[in-house]
Amino acid sequence: MKKIIRVIREQVKLQRLSYLQLKELEWAHIFHDSIRGKSSLEKLPLNIGRWAGNYAFFYVLHRILSDFKPQNILEFGLGESTKFTSTFIDNYIGECHHIIIEHSKEWENLFTEKFSLSNNSEIKIIDLVEKQHKGLLTKAIVILKP
């Protein structure tokens, strides 16, 4: 009986994993449909998922940029969403101030060797500091000053 219960639990976990993978595939199709006809975004090599945002995130990002065309964007962390946002600004918004907060100069150098940011995008390197939060040692940035 214990073996049957274990097998059932394993199957439930596998079914849940399959469901989540199918939902991500569905969002991938929705995202790709949403950028159809925008050649600069269609050609943009993005590594969606893993450490970057997932397809649902990129769909929402695309909708926000398309529908609101913000004039100021503050982004924390340099990566795939930076490529997407910078490309979108250059091709579909125009005048916009995009600030990216990053903590690693080395990552900035690696990133900018392979990707040219919009002239409207600016990377600011801000060091991480260690802080105690609820008894745990964490890394944080010092809050921005105007």
mmCIF file of C-alpha atoms in Angstrom:
data_model
loop_
_atom_site.group_PDB
_atom_site.id
_atom_site.type_symbol
_atom_site.label_atom_id
_atom_site.label_comp_id
_atom_site.label_asym_id
_atom_site.label_seq_id
_atom_site.Cartn_x
_atom_site.Cartn_y
_atom_site.Cartn_z
ATOM 1 C CA MET A 1 0.000 0.000 0.000
ATOM 2 C CA LYS A 2 2.872 2.435 0.800
ATOM 3 C CA LYS A 3 4.357 1.784 -2.622
ATOM 4 C CA ILE A 4 1.040 2.598 -4.326
ATOM 5 C CA ILE A 5 0.716 5.850 -2.383
ATOM 6 C CA ARG A 6 4.317 6.792 -3.286
ATOM 7 C CA VAL A 7 3.690 6.078 -6.977
ATOM 8 C CA ILE A 8 0.490 8.138 -6.916
ATOM 9 C CA ARG A 9 2.301 11.065 -5.278
ATOM 10 C CA GLU A 10 5.082 10.874 -7.881
ATOM 11 C CA GLN A 11 2.490 10.861 -10.669
ATOM 12 C CA VAL A 12 0.723 13.878 -9.173
ATOM 13 C CA LYS A 13 4.067 15.748 -9.081
ATOM 14 C CA LEU A 14 4.805 14.794 -12.690
ATOM 15 C CA GLN A 15 1.331 15.848 -13.776
ATOM 16 C CA ARG A 16 1.753 19.232 -12.045
ATOM 17 C CA LEU A 17 5.135 19.706 -13.715
ATOM 18 C CA SER A 18 3.637 18.851 -17.121
ATOM 19 C CA TYR A 19 0.805 21.313 -16.511
ATOM 20 C CA LEU A 20 3.264 24.108 -15.669
ATOM 21 C CA GLN A 21 5.333 23.347 -18.765
ATOM 22 C CA LEU A 22 2.196 23.466 -20.932
ATOM 23 C CA LYS A 23 1.216 26.826 -19.409
ATOM 24 C CA GLU A 24 4.674 28.201 -20.214
ATOM 25 C CA LEU A 25 4.322 26.962 -23.816
ATOM 26 C CA GLU A 26 0.938 28.650 -24.019
ATOM 27 C CA TRP A 27 2.465 31.934 -22.811
ATOM 28 C CA ALA A 28 5.280 31.514 -25.356
ATOM 29 C CA HIS A 29 2.687 31.417 -28.146
ATOM 30 C CA ILE A 30 0.812 34.395 -26.680
ATOM 31 C CA PHE A 31 4.059 36.376 -26.413
ATOM 32 C CA HIS A 32 5.149 35.545 -29.958
ATOM 33 C CA ASP A 33 1.697 36.449 -31.280
ATOM 34 C CA SER A 34 1.882 39.799 -29.466
ATOM 35 C CA ILE A 35 5.172 40.815 -31.135
ATOM 36 C CA ARG A 36 4.191 39.579 -34.598
ATOM 37 C CA GLY A 37 4.882 42.301 -37.172
ATOM 38 C CA LYS A 38 7.435 44.065 -34.991
ATOM 39 C CA SER A 39 10.509 42.851 -36.858
ATOM 40 C CA SER A 40 13.088 44.300 -34.465
ATOM 41 C CA LEU A 41 11.527 42.308 -31.600
ATOM 42 C CA GLU A 42 10.987 39.186 -33.707
ATOM 43 C CA LYS A 43 14.690 39.161 -34.642
ATOM 44 C CA LEU A 44 15.930 39.927 -31.127
ATOM 45 C CA PRO A 45 17.767 36.920 -29.662
ATOM 46 C CA LEU A 46 16.278 36.517 -26.180
ATOM 47 C CA ASN A 47 17.014 33.778 -23.669
ATOM 48 C CA ILE A 48 13.638 33.701 -21.950
ATOM 49 C CA GLY A 49 13.263 31.681 -18.773
ATOM 50 C CA ARG A 50 15.758 30.394 -16.235
ATOM 51 C CA TRP A 51 17.410 33.493 -14.719
ATOM 52 C CA ALA A 52 15.498 35.832 -17.040
ATOM 53 C CA GLY A 53 11.783 36.477 -16.911
ATOM 54 C CA ASN A 54 9.431 33.837 -18.263
ATOM 55 C CA TYR A 55 7.106 34.257 -21.263
ATOM 56 C CA ALA A 56 4.246 35.614 -19.150
ATOM 57 C CA PHE A 57 6.617 38.307 -17.821
ATOM 58 C CA PHE A 58 7.786 39.279 -21.320
ATOM 59 C CA TYR A 59 4.196 39.404 -22.581
ATOM 60 C CA VAL A 60 3.226 41.771 -19.750
ATOM 61 C CA LEU A 61 6.368 43.862 -20.317
ATOM 62 C CA HIS A 62 5.504 44.126 -24.005
ATOM 63 C CA ARG A 63 1.919 45.184 -23.238
ATOM 64 C CA ILE A 64 3.076 47.844 -20.766
ATOM 65 C CA LEU A 65 5.612 49.259 -23.218
ATOM 66 C CA SER A 66 3.124 49.130 -26.124
ATOM 67 C CA ASP A 67 0.064 50.448 -24.328
ATOM 68 C CA PHE A 68 1.623 53.111 -22.100
ATOM 69 C CA LYS A 69 4.820 54.090 -23.957
ATOM 70 C CA PRO A 70 6.468 55.265 -20.711
ATOM 71 C CA GLN A 71 8.805 58.231 -20.793
ATOM 72 C CA ASN A 72 10.841 57.006 -17.805
ATOM 73 C CA ILE A 73 11.793 53.406 -16.996
ATOM 74 C CA LEU A 74 13.765 52.189 -13.994
ATOM 75 C CA GLU A 75 15.038 48.621 -14.285
ATOM 76 C CA PHE A 76 16.869 46.604 -11.642
ATOM 77 C CA GLY A 77 19.393 44.177 -13.113
ATOM 78 C CA LEU A 78 20.929 44.035 -16.556
ATOM 79 C CA GLY A 79 19.763 41.178 -18.763
ATOM 80 C CA GLU A 80 17.211 39.898 -21.244
ATOM 81 C CA SER A 81 14.522 42.388 -20.267
ATOM 82 C CA THR A 82 17.103 45.149 -20.787
ATOM 83 C CA LYS A 83 17.649 43.980 -24.368
ATOM 84 C CA PHE A 84 13.894 43.855 -24.955
ATOM 85 C CA THR A 85 13.198 47.251 -23.373
ATOM 86 C CA SER A 86 16.126 48.979 -25.084
ATOM 87 C CA THR A 87 15.129 47.580 -28.493
ATOM 88 C CA PHE A 88 11.494 48.559 -27.921
ATOM 89 C CA ILE A 89 12.497 52.119 -26.991
ATOM 90 C CA ASP A 90 14.626 52.544 -30.120
ATOM 91 C CA ASN A 91 11.993 51.205 -32.479
ATOM 92 C CA TYR A 92 8.590 51.996 -30.985
ATOM 93 C CA ILE A 93 8.806 54.703 -28.312
ATOM 94 C CA GLY A 94 11.615 57.047 -29.269
ATOM 95 C CA GLU A 95 12.025 59.584 -26.485
ATOM 96 C CA CYS A 96 12.356 57.740 -23.184
ATOM 97 C CA HIS A 97 14.835 57.711 -20.308
ATOM 98 C CA HIS A 98 15.725 54.111 -19.359
ATOM 99 C CA ILE A 99 17.949 53.650 -16.300
ATOM 100 C CA ILE A 100 19.305 50.202 -15.456
ATOM 101 C CA ILE A 101 20.671 49.596 -11.957
ATOM 102 C CA GLU A 102 23.389 46.917 -11.948
ATOM 103 C CA HIS A 103 25.881 45.892 -9.292
ATOM 104 C CA SER A 104 28.545 44.190 -11.426
ATOM 105 C CA LYS A 105 30.885 46.155 -13.675
ATOM 106 C CA GLU A 106 32.147 42.826 -15.073
ATOM 107 C CA TRP A 107 28.611 41.828 -16.105
ATOM 108 C CA GLU A 108 28.077 45.251 -17.670
ATOM 109 C CA ASN A 109 31.250 44.789 -19.738
ATOM 110 C CA LEU A 110 30.249 41.278 -20.868
ATOM 111 C CA PHE A 111 26.729 42.430 -21.708
ATOM 112 C CA THR A 112 27.736 45.525 -23.676
ATOM 113 C CA GLU A 113 30.324 43.554 -25.682
ATOM 114 C CA LYS A 114 27.450 41.549 -27.198
ATOM 115 C CA PHE A 115 24.567 44.028 -27.189
ATOM 116 C CA SER A 116 24.375 47.719 -28.042
ATOM 117 C CA LEU A 117 21.980 49.568 -25.798
ATOM 118 C CA SER A 118 19.715 52.347 -26.967
ATOM 119 C CA ASN A 119 21.139 55.835 -26.610
ATOM 120 C CA ASN A 120 18.190 56.382 -24.256
ATOM 121 C CA SER A 121 19.367 53.573 -21.941
ATOM 122 C CA GLU A 122 21.880 54.233 -19.186
ATOM 123 C CA ILE A 123 23.545 51.721 -16.868
ATOM 124 C CA LYS A 124 24.347 52.829 -13.330
ATOM 125 C CA ILE A 125 26.685 50.606 -11.325
ATOM 126 C CA ILE A 126 25.746 50.583 -7.649
ATOM 127 C CA ASP A 127 27.602 48.316 -5.248
ATOM 128 C CA LEU A 128 25.780 45.789 -3.125
ATOM 129 C CA VAL A 129 26.020 46.070 0.631
ATOM 130 C CA GLU A 130 25.348 43.404 3.228
ATOM 131 C CA LYS A 131 22.429 44.099 5.557
ATOM 132 C CA GLN A 132 20.602 42.211 8.263
ATOM 133 C CA HIS A 133 16.904 41.664 7.573
ATOM 134 C CA LYS A 134 14.778 39.665 9.996
ATOM 135 C CA GLY A 135 17.881 37.967 11.312
ATOM 136 C CA LEU A 136 19.217 37.017 7.874
ATOM 137 C CA LEU A 137 22.254 38.479 6.172
ATOM 138 C CA THR A 138 21.217 39.732 2.720
ATOM 139 C CA LYS A 139 22.690 41.788 -0.073
ATOM 140 C CA ALA A 140 21.040 45.070 -1.026
ATOM 141 C CA ILE A 141 21.696 48.261 -2.915
ATOM 142 C CA VAL A 142 21.904 51.625 -1.245
ATOM 143 C CA ILE A 143 18.731 53.462 -2.202
ATOM 144 C CA LEU A 144 19.130 55.992 -4.966
ATOM 145 C CA LYS A 145 19.505 59.679 -4.305
ATOM 146 C CA PRO A 146 18.412 62.255 -6.923
#
